[in-house]
PDB file of C-alpha atoms and ligand atoms in Angstrom:
ATOM      1  CA  UNK H   1      13.387 -23.047   0.797  1.00 38.00           C
ATOM      2  CA  UNK H   2      12.006 -25.288   3.551  1.00 41.00           C
ATOM      3  CA  UNK H   3      10.372 -24.343   6.795  1.00 37.00           C
ATOM      4  CA  UNK H   4      13.504 -25.409   8.709  1.00 39.00           C
ATOM      5  CA  UNK H   5      15.671 -22.932   6.813  1.00 38.00           C
ATOM      6  CA  UNK H   6      13.062 -20.244   7.470  1.00 33.00           C
ATOM      7  CA  UNK H   7      12.960 -20.987  11.212  1.00 40.00           C
ATOM      8  CA  UNK H   8      16.767 -20.813  11.400  1.00 37.00           C
ATOM      9  CA  UNK H   9      16.470 -17.166  10.388  1.00 40.00           C
ATOM     10  CA  UNK H  10      17.586 -14.655  12.998  1.00 40.00           C
ATOM     11  CA  UNK H  11      15.594 -11.437  13.159  1.00 35.00           C
ATOM     12  CA  UNK H  12      17.947  -8.483  12.869  1.00 36.00           C
ATOM     13  CA  UNK H  13      15.814  -5.898  14.585  1.00 36.00           C
ATOM     14  CA  UNK H  14      17.935  -2.971  13.531  1.00 35.00           C
ATOM     15  CA  UNK H  15      16.281  -0.458  11.235  1.00 42.00           C
ATOM     16  CA  UNK H  16      19.081   1.539   9.605  1.00 42.00           C
ATOM     17  CA  UNK H  17      18.732   5.304   9.876  1.00 48.00           C
ATOM     18  CA  UNK H  18      18.018   6.705   6.370  1.00 48.00           C
ATOM     19  CA  UNK H  19      21.427   7.943   5.185  1.00 50.00           C
ATOM     20  CA  UNK H  20      20.318   9.409   1.847  1.00 65.00           C
ATOM     21  CA  UNK H  21      16.937   9.035   0.227  1.00 78.00           C
ATOM     22  CA  UNK H  22      14.514   7.082   2.306  1.00 96.00           C
ATOM     23  CA  UNK H  23      14.255   3.645   0.779  1.00 98.00           C
ATOM     24  CA  UNK H  24      10.909   2.145  -0.228  1.00 98.00           C
ATOM     25  CA  UNK H  25      10.153  -1.425  -1.320  1.00 98.00           C
ATOM     26  CA  UNK H  26       6.757  -1.936  -2.988  1.00 99.00           C
ATOM     27  CA  UNK H  27       4.932  -5.285  -3.034  1.00 99.00           C
ATOM     28  CA  UNK H  28       2.411  -5.899  -5.834  1.00 99.00           C
ATOM     29  CA  UNK H  29       0.390  -8.689  -7.439  1.00 98.00           C
ATOM     30  CA  UNK H  30      -1.256  -7.018 -10.427  1.00 98.00           C
ATOM     31  CA  UNK H  31      -1.622  -3.975 -12.681  1.00 98.00           C
ATOM     32  CA  UNK H  32       0.352  -1.638 -10.416  1.00 98.00           C
ATOM     33  CA  UNK H  33      -1.654   1.562 -10.935  1.00 98.00           C
ATOM     34  CA  UNK H  34      -0.996   2.512  -7.289  1.00 98.00           C
ATOM     35  CA  UNK H  35       2.687   1.736  -7.862  1.00 98.00           C
ATOM     36  CA  UNK H  36       2.554   4.067 -10.878  1.00 98.00           C
ATOM     37  CA  UNK H  37       1.009   6.814  -8.735  1.00 98.00           C
ATOM     38  CA  UNK H  38       3.915   6.415  -6.282  1.00 98.00           C
ATOM     39  CA  UNK H  39       6.482   6.426  -9.113  1.00 98.00           C
ATOM     40  CA  UNK H  40       4.896   9.603 -10.520  1.00 97.00           C
ATOM     41  CA  UNK H  41       4.856  11.232  -7.073  1.00 97.00           C
ATOM     42  CA  UNK H  42       8.549  10.376  -6.639  1.00 97.00           C
ATOM     43  CA  UNK H  43       9.390  11.876 -10.053  1.00 97.00           C
ATOM     44  CA  UNK H  44       7.648  15.109  -8.990  1.00 95.00           C
ATOM     45  CA  UNK H  45       9.514  15.071  -5.634  1.00 95.00           C
ATOM     46  CA  UNK H  46       6.197  14.571  -3.819  1.00 95.00           C
ATOM     47  CA  UNK H  47       7.065  11.371  -1.945  1.00 96.00           C
ATOM     48  CA  UNK H  48       8.707  12.765   1.183  1.00 95.00           C
ATOM     49  CA  UNK H  49      12.206  12.280  -0.192  1.00 96.00           C
ATOM     50  CA  UNK H  50      11.507   8.606  -0.742  1.00 97.00           C
ATOM     51  CA  UNK H  51      13.043   6.445  -3.455  1.00 98.00           C
ATOM     52  CA  UNK H  52      11.415   3.220  -4.623  1.00 98.00           C
ATOM     53  CA  UNK H  53      14.422   0.877  -4.695  1.00 98.00           C
ATOM     54  CA  UNK H  54      12.617  -2.365  -5.599  1.00 98.00           C
ATOM     55  CA  UNK H  55       9.237  -3.738  -6.655  1.00 98.00           C
ATOM     56  CA  UNK H  56       8.454  -7.364  -5.764  1.00 98.00           C
ATOM     57  CA  UNK H  57       5.504  -9.359  -7.102  1.00 98.00           C
ATOM     58  CA  UNK H  58       4.159 -12.775  -6.094  1.00 98.00           C
ATOM     59  CA  UNK H  59       2.760 -13.040  -9.643  1.00 98.00           C
ATOM     60  CA  UNK H  60       5.484 -13.312 -12.302  1.00 98.00           C
ATOM     61  CA  UNK H  61       3.557 -11.641 -15.129  1.00 98.00           C
ATOM     62  CA  UNK H  62       2.125  -8.783 -13.088  1.00 98.00           C
ATOM     63  CA  UNK H  63       1.952  -5.672 -15.277  1.00 98.00           C
ATOM     64  CA  UNK H  64       3.290  -3.669 -12.340  1.00 98.00           C
ATOM     65  CA  UNK H  65       6.693  -5.324 -12.864  1.00 98.00           C
ATOM     66  CA  UNK H  66       6.744  -3.835 -16.372  1.00 98.00           C
ATOM     67  CA  UNK H  67       5.929  -0.420 -14.917  1.00 98.00           C
ATOM     68  CA  UNK H  68       8.842  -0.778 -12.478  1.00 98.00           C
ATOM     69  CA  UNK H  69      11.261  -1.871 -15.204  1.00 98.00           C
ATOM     70  CA  UNK H  70      10.238   1.050 -17.424  1.00 98.00           C
ATOM     71  CA  UNK H  71      10.876   3.402 -14.505  1.00 98.00           C
ATOM     72  CA  UNK H  72      14.364   1.945 -14.011  1.00 98.00           C
ATOM     73  CA  UNK H  73      13.410   0.283 -10.722  1.00 98.00           C
ATOM     74  CA  UNK H  74      14.565  -3.246  -9.822  1.00 98.00           C
ATOM     75  CA  UNK H  75      11.608  -5.540 -10.588  1.00 98.00           C
ATOM     76  CA  UNK H  76      11.589  -8.916  -8.800  1.00 98.00           C
ATOM     77  CA  UNK H  77       9.200 -11.791  -9.504  1.00 98.00           C
ATOM     78  CA  UNK H  78       8.929 -14.093  -6.459  1.00 98.00           C
ATOM     79  CA  UNK H  79       6.056 -16.499  -7.295  1.00 98.00           C
ATOM     80  CA  UNK H  80       4.375 -17.790  -4.138  1.00 98.00           C
ATOM     81  CA  UNK H  81       3.360 -20.950  -5.979  1.00 98.00           C
ATOM     82  CA  UNK H  82       7.030 -22.045  -5.984  1.00 98.00           C
ATOM     83  CA  UNK H  83       7.048 -22.412  -2.177  1.00 98.00           C
ATOM     84  CA  UNK H  84       5.679 -25.234  -0.036  1.00 98.00           C
ATOM     85  CA  UNK H  85       3.988 -23.046   2.531  1.00 98.00           C
ATOM     86  CA  UNK H  86       3.006 -19.488   3.387  1.00 98.00           C
ATOM     87  CA  UNK H  87       5.758 -19.476   6.032  1.00 98.00           C
ATOM     88  CA  UNK H  88       8.408 -20.595   3.548  1.00 98.00           C
ATOM     89  CA  UNK H  89       7.311 -17.960   1.054  1.00 98.00           C
ATOM     90  CA  UNK H  90       7.332 -15.188   3.643  1.00 98.00           C
ATOM     91  CA  UNK H  91      10.807 -16.271   4.743  1.00 98.00           C
ATOM     92  CA  UNK H  92      12.067 -15.912   1.185  1.00 98.00           C
ATOM     93  CA  UNK H  93      10.238 -12.607   0.808  1.00 98.00           C
ATOM     94  CA  UNK H  94      11.884 -11.260   4.000  1.00 98.00           C
ATOM     95  CA  UNK H  95      15.319 -12.110   2.611  1.00 98.00           C
ATOM     96  CA  UNK H  96      14.658 -10.377  -0.717  1.00 98.00           C
ATOM     97  CA  UNK H  97      13.270  -7.301   1.040  1.00 98.00           C
ATOM     98  CA  UNK H  98      16.119  -7.085   3.564  1.00 98.00           C
ATOM     99  CA  UNK H  99      18.676  -6.998   0.745  1.00 98.00           C
ATOM    100  CA  UNK H 100      17.279  -3.544  -0.127  1.00 98.00           C
ATOM    101  CA  UNK H 101      17.413  -2.220   3.455  1.00 97.00           C
ATOM    102  CA  UNK H 102      14.048  -0.398   3.213  1.00 98.00           C
ATOM    103  CA  UNK H 103      12.777   2.292   5.555  1.00 98.00           C
ATOM    104  CA  UNK H 104       9.205   1.559   4.404  1.00 98.00           C
ATOM    105  CA  UNK H 105       7.397  -1.407   2.831  1.00 98.00           C
ATOM    106  CA  UNK H 106       4.355  -0.431   0.739  1.00 98.00           C
ATOM    107  CA  UNK H 107       1.719  -3.012  -0.217  1.00 98.00           C
ATOM    108  CA  UNK H 108       0.062  -1.844  -3.444  1.00 98.00           C
ATOM    109  CA  UNK H 109      -2.436  -4.474  -4.485  1.00 98.00           C
ATOM    110  CA  UNK H 110      -0.370  -7.245  -2.880  1.00 98.00           C
ATOM    111  CA  UNK H 111      -2.823 -10.119  -2.671  1.00 98.00           C
ATOM    112  CA  UNK H 112      -1.252 -12.420  -0.091  1.00 98.00           C
ATOM    113  CA  UNK H 113      -2.096 -12.652   3.582  1.00 98.00           C
ATOM    114  CA  UNK H 114       1.194 -12.143   5.446  1.00 98.00           C
ATOM    115  CA  UNK H 115       2.248 -14.384   8.328  1.00 98.00           C
ATOM    116  CA  UNK H 116       2.670 -13.044  11.878  1.00 98.00           C
ATOM    117  CA  UNK H 117       6.459 -13.566  11.574  1.00 97.00           C
ATOM    118  CA  UNK H 118       6.604 -11.382   8.471  1.00 98.00           C
ATOM    119  CA  UNK H 119       4.390  -8.677  10.021  1.00 98.00           C
ATOM    120  CA  UNK H 120       6.462  -8.564  13.219  1.00 98.00           C
ATOM    121  CA  UNK H 121       9.650  -8.163  11.136  1.00 98.00           C
ATOM    122  CA  UNK H 122       8.400  -4.921   9.591  1.00 98.00           C
ATOM    123  CA  UNK H 123       5.726  -3.798  12.059  1.00 98.00           C
ATOM    124  CA  UNK H 124       5.324  -0.054  12.149  1.00 98.00           C
ATOM    125  CA  UNK H 125       6.921   0.570   8.756  1.00 98.00           C
ATOM    126  CA  UNK H 126       4.518  -1.268   6.461  1.00 98.00           C
ATOM    127  CA  UNK H 127       1.478   0.359   4.808  1.00 98.00           C
ATOM    128  CA  UNK H 128      -1.400  -1.028   2.745  1.00 98.00           C
ATOM    129  CA  UNK H 129      -4.085   0.531   0.531  1.00 98.00           C
ATOM    130  CA  UNK H 130      -7.500  -1.086   0.900  1.00 98.00           C
ATOM    131  CA  UNK H 131     -10.554  -0.452  -1.334  1.00 98.00           C
ATOM    132  CA  UNK H 132     -13.108   0.331   1.372  1.00 98.00           C
ATOM    133  CA  UNK H 133     -13.758   2.721   4.252  1.00 98.00           C
ATOM    134  CA  UNK H 134     -12.251   0.486   6.965  1.00 98.00           C
ATOM    135  CA  UNK H 135     -13.277  -0.995   9.295  1.00 97.00           C
ATOM    136  CA  UNK H 136     -16.079  -1.700   6.806  1.00 97.00           C
ATOM    137  CA  UNK H 137     -15.507  -4.453   4.239  1.00 98.00           C
ATOM    138  CA  UNK H 138     -12.200  -5.987   5.262  1.00 97.00           C
ATOM    139  CA  UNK H 139     -10.988  -8.686   2.859  1.00 96.00           C
ATOM    140  CA  UNK H 140     -11.889  -9.092  -0.782  1.00 97.00           C
ATOM    141  CA  UNK H 141     -14.671  -8.084  -3.215  1.00 98.00           C
ATOM    142  CA  UNK H 142     -15.324  -4.853  -1.336  1.00 98.00           C
ATOM    143  CA  UNK H 143     -17.164  -2.989  -4.121  1.00 98.00           C
ATOM    144  CA  UNK H 144     -19.703  -5.748  -4.778  1.00 98.00           C
ATOM    145  CA  UNK H 145     -20.309  -6.159  -1.034  1.00 98.00           C
ATOM    146  CA  UNK H 146     -20.885  -2.429  -0.568  1.00 98.00           C
ATOM    147  CA  UNK H 147     -23.382  -2.427  -3.455  1.00 98.00           C
ATOM    148  CA  UNK H 148     -25.182  -5.515  -2.118  1.00 98.00           C
ATOM    149  CA  UNK H 149     -25.553  -3.777   1.233  1.00 98.00           C
ATOM    150  CA  UNK H 150     -26.830  -0.578  -0.391  1.00 98.00           C
ATOM    151  CA  UNK H 151     -24.001   1.415   1.192  1.00 98.00           C
ATOM    152  CA  UNK H 152     -24.525   5.168   0.760  1.00 98.00           C
ATOM    153  CA  UNK H 153     -20.808   5.872   0.760  1.00 97.00           C
ATOM    154  CA  UNK H 154     -17.667   3.910  -0.061  1.00 98.00           C
ATOM    155  CA  UNK H 155     -14.003   4.674  -0.598  1.00 98.00           C
ATOM    156  CA  UNK H 156     -10.457   3.617   0.248  1.00 98.00           C
ATOM    157  CA  UNK H 157      -8.152   3.496   3.254  1.00 98.00           C
ATOM    158  CA  UNK H 158      -4.419   3.597   3.892  1.00 98.00           C
ATOM    159  CA  UNK H 159      -3.545   1.658   7.031  1.00 98.00           C
ATOM    160  CA  UNK H 160      -0.556   0.229   8.870  1.00 98.00           C
ATOM    161  CA  UNK H 161      -0.274  -3.517   8.308  1.00 98.00           C
ATOM    162  CA  UNK H 162      -0.700  -5.701  11.401  1.00 98.00           C
ATOM    163  CA  UNK H 163      -1.339  -9.413  11.908  1.00 98.00           C
ATOM    164  CA  UNK H 164      -5.097  -8.747  11.766  1.00 97.00           C
ATOM    165  CA  UNK H 165      -6.076  -8.722   8.083  1.00 97.00           C
ATOM    166  CA  UNK H 166      -7.002  -5.128   7.128  1.00 97.00           C
ATOM    167  CA  UNK H 167      -7.365  -4.419  10.850  1.00 97.00           C
ATOM    168  CA  UNK H 168      -4.320  -2.211  11.350  1.00 97.00           C
ATOM    169  CA  UNK H 169      -4.576   1.476  12.388  1.00 98.00           C
ATOM    170  CA  UNK H 170      -6.096   3.573   9.596  1.00 98.00           C
ATOM    171  CA  UNK H 171      -4.137   6.701   8.677  1.00 97.00           C
ATOM    172  CA  UNK H 172      -6.016   8.260   5.732  1.00 97.00           C
ATOM    173  CA  UNK H 173      -9.267   7.670   3.853  1.00 97.00           C
ATOM    174  CA  UNK H 174     -11.033   9.141   0.833  1.00 96.00           C
ATOM    175  CA  UNK H 175     -14.816   8.875   0.679  1.00 96.00           C
ATOM    176  CA  UNK H 176     -17.219   8.900  -2.270  1.00 96.00           C
ATOM    177  CA  UNK H 177     -21.008   8.800  -2.506  1.00 96.00           C
ATOM    178  CA  UNK H 178     -22.471   5.681  -4.144  1.00 97.00           C
ATOM    179  CA  UNK H 179     -24.971   6.523  -6.902  1.00 97.00           C
ATOM    180  CA  UNK H 180     -27.949   4.410  -8.011  1.00 96.00           C
ATOM    181  CA  UNK H 181     -26.290   3.570 -11.341  1.00 97.00           C
ATOM    182  CA  UNK H 182     -22.982   2.482  -9.801  1.00 98.00           C
ATOM    183  CA  UNK H 183     -21.685  -1.004 -10.515  1.00 98.00           C
ATOM    184  CA  UNK H 184     -18.717  -2.845  -8.994  1.00 98.00           C
ATOM    185  CA  UNK H 185     -16.727  -1.704 -12.019  1.00 98.00           C
ATOM    186  CA  UNK H 186     -17.646   1.975 -11.742  1.00 97.00           C
ATOM    187  CA  UNK H 187     -16.959   1.927  -8.002  1.00 98.00           C
ATOM    188  CA  UNK H 188     -13.591   0.298  -8.591  1.00 98.00           C
ATOM    189  CA  UNK H 189     -12.680   3.053 -11.058  1.00 97.00           C
ATOM    190  CA  UNK H 190     -13.811   5.867  -8.729  1.00 96.00           C
ATOM    191  CA  UNK H 191     -12.103   4.291  -5.707  1.00 97.00           C
ATOM    192  CA  UNK H 192      -8.855   3.698  -7.570  1.00 97.00           C
ATOM    193  CA  UNK H 193      -8.679   7.354  -8.655  1.00 96.00           C
ATOM    194  CA  UNK H 194      -8.885   8.293  -4.975  1.00 96.00           C
ATOM    195  CA  UNK H 195      -6.286   5.654  -4.014  1.00 97.00           C
ATOM    196  CA  UNK H 196      -3.829   7.274  -6.409  1.00 97.00           C
ATOM    197  CA  UNK H 197      -4.468  10.557  -4.586  1.00 95.00           C
ATOM    198  CA  UNK H 198      -4.142   9.458  -0.960  1.00 96.00           C
ATOM    199  CA  UNK H 199      -1.433   6.775  -1.087  1.00 98.00           C
ATOM    200  CA  UNK H 200       1.418   9.116  -2.095  1.00 97.00           C
ATOM    201  CA  UNK H 201       0.229  11.590   0.557  1.00 96.00           C
ATOM    202  CA  UNK H 202       0.332   8.936   3.312  1.00 97.00           C
ATOM    203  CA  UNK H 203       3.767   7.683   2.186  1.00 98.00           C
ATOM    204  CA  UNK H 204       5.070  11.269   2.158  1.00 96.00           C
ATOM    205  CA  UNK H 205       3.761  11.894   5.692  1.00 96.00           C
ATOM    206  CA  UNK H 206       5.390   8.682   6.960  1.00 97.00           C
ATOM    207  CA  UNK H 207       8.769   9.420   5.403  1.00 97.00           C
ATOM    208  CA  UNK H 208       8.658  12.977   6.741  1.00 96.00           C
ATOM    209  CA  UNK H 209       8.287  11.465  10.222  1.00 96.00           C
ATOM    210  CA  UNK H 210       4.809  12.968  10.744  1.00 96.00           C
ATOM    211  CA  UNK H 211       2.933   9.640  10.678  1.00 96.00           C
ATOM    212  CA  UNK H 212       3.825   7.052  13.312  1.00 96.00           C
ATOM    213  CA  UNK H 213       2.625   3.603  14.362  1.00 97.00           C
ATOM    214  CA  UNK H 214       2.102   3.124  18.111  1.00 94.00           C
ATOM    215  CA  UNK H 215       0.509   0.604  20.453  1.00 89.00           C
ATOM    216  CA  UNK H 216      -2.466   2.975  20.841  1.00 93.00           C
ATOM    217  CA  UNK H 217      -2.885   3.421  17.087  1.00 94.00           C
ATOM    218  CA  UNK H 218      -1.721   5.707  14.298  1.00 97.00           C
ATOM    219  CA  UNK H 219      -0.397   9.122  15.264  1.00 97.00           C
ATOM    220  CA  UNK H 220      -0.060  12.240  13.115  1.00 96.00           C
ATOM    221  CA  UNK H 221       2.329  14.887  14.453  1.00 96.00           C
ATOM    222  CA  UNK H 222       2.116  13.101  17.830  1.00 96.00           C
ATOM    223  CA  UNK H 223      -1.675  13.183  17.991  1.00 97.00           C
ATOM    224  CA  UNK H 224      -3.634   9.891  18.085  1.00 97.00           C
ATOM    225  CA  UNK H 225      -5.876   9.560  15.031  1.00 97.00           C
ATOM    226  CA  UNK H 226      -9.550   8.450  15.213  1.00 95.00           C
ATOM    227  CA  UNK H 227     -10.526   4.906  14.170  1.00 92.00           C
ATOM    228  CA  UNK H 228     -10.967   5.930  10.510  1.00 92.00           C
ATOM    229  CA  UNK H 229      -7.811   8.042  10.425  1.00 96.00           C
ATOM    230  CA  UNK H 230      -7.982  11.350   8.601  1.00 95.00           C
ATOM    231  CA  UNK H 231     -10.731  11.448   5.993  1.00 94.00           C
ATOM    232  CA  UNK H 232     -11.030  13.312   2.734  1.00 90.00           C
ATOM    233  CA  UNK H 233     -14.799  13.759   2.463  1.00 85.00           C
ATOM    234  CA  UNK H 234     -16.454  13.094  -0.872  1.00 83.00           C
ATOM    235  CA  UNK H 235     -16.434  16.838  -1.593  1.00 84.00           C
ATOM    236  CA  UNK H 236     -12.777  17.285  -0.586  1.00 84.00           C
ATOM    237  CA  UNK H 237     -11.702  14.271  -2.592  1.00 81.00           C
ATOM    238  CA  UNK H 238     -13.624  15.414  -5.661  1.00 80.00           C
ATOM    239  CA  UNK H 239     -12.070  18.879  -5.385  1.00 82.00           C
ATOM    240  CA  UNK H 240      -8.590  17.390  -4.906  1.00 80.00           C
ATOM    241  CA  UNK H 241      -9.152  15.151  -7.921  1.00 82.00           C
ATOM    242  CA  UNK H 242     -10.277  18.112 -10.035  1.00 80.00           C
ATOM    243  CA  UNK H 243      -7.276  20.174  -8.950  1.00 79.00           C
ATOM    244  CA  UNK H 244      -5.004  17.209  -9.585  1.00 74.00           C
ATOM    245  CA  UNK H 245      -6.602  16.807 -13.005  1.00 67.00           C
ATOM    246  CA  UNK H 246      -6.192  20.538 -13.748  1.00 68.00           C
ATOM    247  CA  UNK H 247      -2.526  20.290 -12.751  1.00 74.00           C
ATOM    248  CA  UNK H 248      -2.008  17.333 -15.071  1.00 67.00           C
ATOM    249  CA  UNK H 249      -3.736  19.165 -17.952  1.00 66.00           C
ATOM    250  CA  UNK H 250      -1.542  22.232 -17.321  1.00 69.00           C
ATOM    251  CA  UNK H 251       1.588  20.038 -17.421  1.00 68.00           C
ATOM    252  CA  UNK H 252       0.464  18.366 -20.638  1.00 64.00           C
ATOM    253  CA  UNK H 253      -0.336  21.726 -22.261  1.00 67.00           C
ATOM    254  CA  UNK H 254       3.208  22.902 -21.398  1.00 70.00           C
ATOM    255  CA  UNK H 255       4.600  19.853 -23.189  1.00 57.00           C
TER     256      UNK H 255
HETATM  257  N1  LIG J   1      -1.263  -9.997   7.894  1.00 71.37           N
HETATM  258  C1  LIG J   1      -1.735  -9.161   6.937  1.00 71.37           C
HETATM  259  N2  LIG J   1      -1.539  -9.459   5.642  1.00 71.37           N
HETATM  260  C2  LIG J   1      -2.026  -8.618   4.682  1.00 71.37           C
HETATM  261  C3  LIG J   1      -2.763  -7.466   5.025  1.00 71.37           C
HETATM  262  C4  LIG J   1      -2.932  -7.174   6.414  1.00 71.37           C
HETATM  263  O1  LIG J   1      -3.529  -6.124   6.791  1.00 71.37           O
HETATM  264  N3  LIG J   1      -2.400  -8.035   7.338  1.00 71.37           N
HETATM  265  N4  LIG J   1      -3.336  -6.677   4.020  1.00 71.37           N
HETATM  266  C5  LIG J   1      -3.520  -7.394   2.754  1.00 71.37           C
HETATM  267  C6  LIG J   1      -4.099  -6.662   1.585  1.00 71.37           C
HETATM  268  N5  LIG J   1      -5.475  -7.169   1.349  1.00 71.37           N
HETATM  269  C7  LIG J   1      -6.461  -6.209   1.334  1.00 71.37           C
HETATM  270  O2  LIG J   1      -6.190  -4.986   1.390  1.00 71.37           O
HETATM  271  C8  LIG J   1      -5.767  -8.543   1.144  1.00 71.37           C
HETATM  272  C9  LIG J   1      -4.950  -9.295   0.302  1.00 71.37           C
HETATM  273  C10 LIG J   1      -5.225 -10.650   0.098  1.00 71.37           C
HETATM  274  C11 LIG J   1      -6.298 -11.271   0.719  1.00 71.37           C
HETATM  275  C12 LIG J   1      -6.541 -12.736   0.504  1.00 71.37           C
HETATM  276  O3  LIG J   1      -7.581 -13.278   0.891  1.00 71.37           O
HETATM  277  N6  LIG J   1      -5.562 -13.408  -0.135  1.00 71.37           N
HETATM  278  C13 LIG J   1      -5.628 -14.874  -0.394  1.00 71.37           C
HETATM  279  C14 LIG J   1      -5.376 -15.117  -1.867  1.00 71.37           C
HETATM  280  C15 LIG J   1      -6.331 -14.289  -2.702  1.00 71.37           C
HETATM  281  C16 LIG J   1      -5.891 -14.295  -4.175  1.00 71.37           C
HETATM  282  O4  LIG J   1      -4.815 -14.836  -4.492  1.00 71.37           O
HETATM  283  O5  LIG J   1      -6.662 -13.716  -4.986  1.00 71.37           O
HETATM  284  C17 LIG J   1      -4.548 -15.603   0.409  1.00 71.37           C
HETATM  285  O6  LIG J   1      -3.511 -14.960   0.763  1.00 71.37           O
HETATM  286  O7  LIG J   1      -4.737 -16.789   0.609  1.00 71.37           O
HETATM  287  C18 LIG J   1      -7.122 -10.530   1.570  1.00 71.37           C
HETATM  288  C19 LIG J   1      -6.868  -9.159   1.770  1.00 71.37           C
HETATM  289  C20 LIG J   1      -2.205  -8.005   2.328  1.00 71.37           C
HETATM  290  N7  LIG J   1      -1.801  -8.913   3.367  1.00 71.37           N
HETATM  291  N1  LIG J   2      -7.445  -6.391  -0.428  1.00 71.37           N
HETATM  292  C1  LIG J   2      -6.394  -5.868  -1.239  1.00 71.37           C
HETATM  293  C2  LIG J   2      -6.978  -5.147  -2.425  1.00 71.37           C
HETATM  294  O1  LIG J   2      -8.044  -5.481  -2.919  1.00 71.37           O
HETATM  295  N2  LIG J   2      -6.217  -4.133  -2.872  1.00 71.37           N
HETATM  296  C3  LIG J   2      -6.663  -3.389  -4.025  1.00 71.37           C
HETATM  297  O2  LIG J   2      -6.072  -3.939  -5.198  1.00 71.37           O
HETATM  298  C4  LIG J   2      -6.041  -2.900  -6.192  1.00 71.37           C
HETATM  299  C5  LIG J   2      -4.681  -2.944  -6.835  1.00 71.37           C
HETATM  300  O3  LIG J   2      -4.702  -2.133  -7.971  1.00 71.37           O
HETATM  301  P1  LIG J   2      -3.299  -1.743  -8.677  1.00 71.37           P
HETATM  302  O4  LIG J   2      -2.524  -3.026  -8.850  1.00 71.37           O
HETATM  303  O5  LIG J   2      -3.729  -1.119  -9.974  1.00 71.37           O
HETATM  304  O6  LIG J   2      -2.612  -0.778  -7.761  1.00 71.37           O
HETATM  305  C6  LIG J   2      -6.277  -1.563  -5.449  1.00 71.37           C
HETATM  306  O7  LIG J   2      -7.566  -1.079  -5.739  1.00 71.37           O
HETATM  307  C7  LIG J   2      -6.172  -1.947  -3.990  1.00 71.37           C
HETATM  308  O8  LIG J   2      -7.013  -1.169  -3.148  1.00 71.37           O
END
């Protein structure tokens, strides 16, 4: 696809009202553990009535595509390296996404910076999970940077996607305390466990109509959220994780 084709696109700015289940398209680039958390939430009817209708990866051998296939979800490889430019790729990505008529686009470890044209097409119904307490540590290598700075706390954020990289309104965060023996690897593991907790919650709130994007920022039940959104403190998150773990153990013990 060339740029010219892309520019000939017309933007159909009509977002269909959800007729049945609210339709979710997930974009990934890697292992897909956040995707798996969303799949598991959906299977336990804890995703706000949402149904993941497609998973799209810019990396053809992303393990997340295997997870999607095993869950019976359409898994699409759309390698960005096969396109001449970021604009051409995003144009192709828009077309693939639009075929599924989503109510919500979820970035789950999607490692491509999206063009303004793409963002404007889905503005207000596109979420991302980021491995830091935004606005701290936008971009990449967040765990190593937090350690280098001697950060006392760290965590993850769900935010609306805007043209500004990792600068969109934050909706929900989970915090953890950094310990003296933490490494980038241990932080990644602790942060990811919290991501798997908060991402399904944020998606559920959006699909239930409680979470909205506005010019002033993110709103929950009509109330403007603070800059860091709602935050699960390190104690809350730990308790939630324990409860979640207990629930999982109970389920396993019941077979
Ligand atoms: N316009 C926006 N695009 C994206 C956003 C956003 O908020 N606005 N969020 C990111 C997700 N992300 C961090 O959460 C992120 C992803 C990728 C990169 C990046 O530098 N990508 C490089 C390639 C890196 C690689 O291939 O390893 C690139 O695109 O050139 C930074 C942050 C998703 N997109
Ligand atoms: N800047 C984007 C970024 O770093 N996103 C991070 O990629 C990981 C994907 O893991 P997963 O593929 O196992 O869900 C997640 O930790 C997510 O926060």
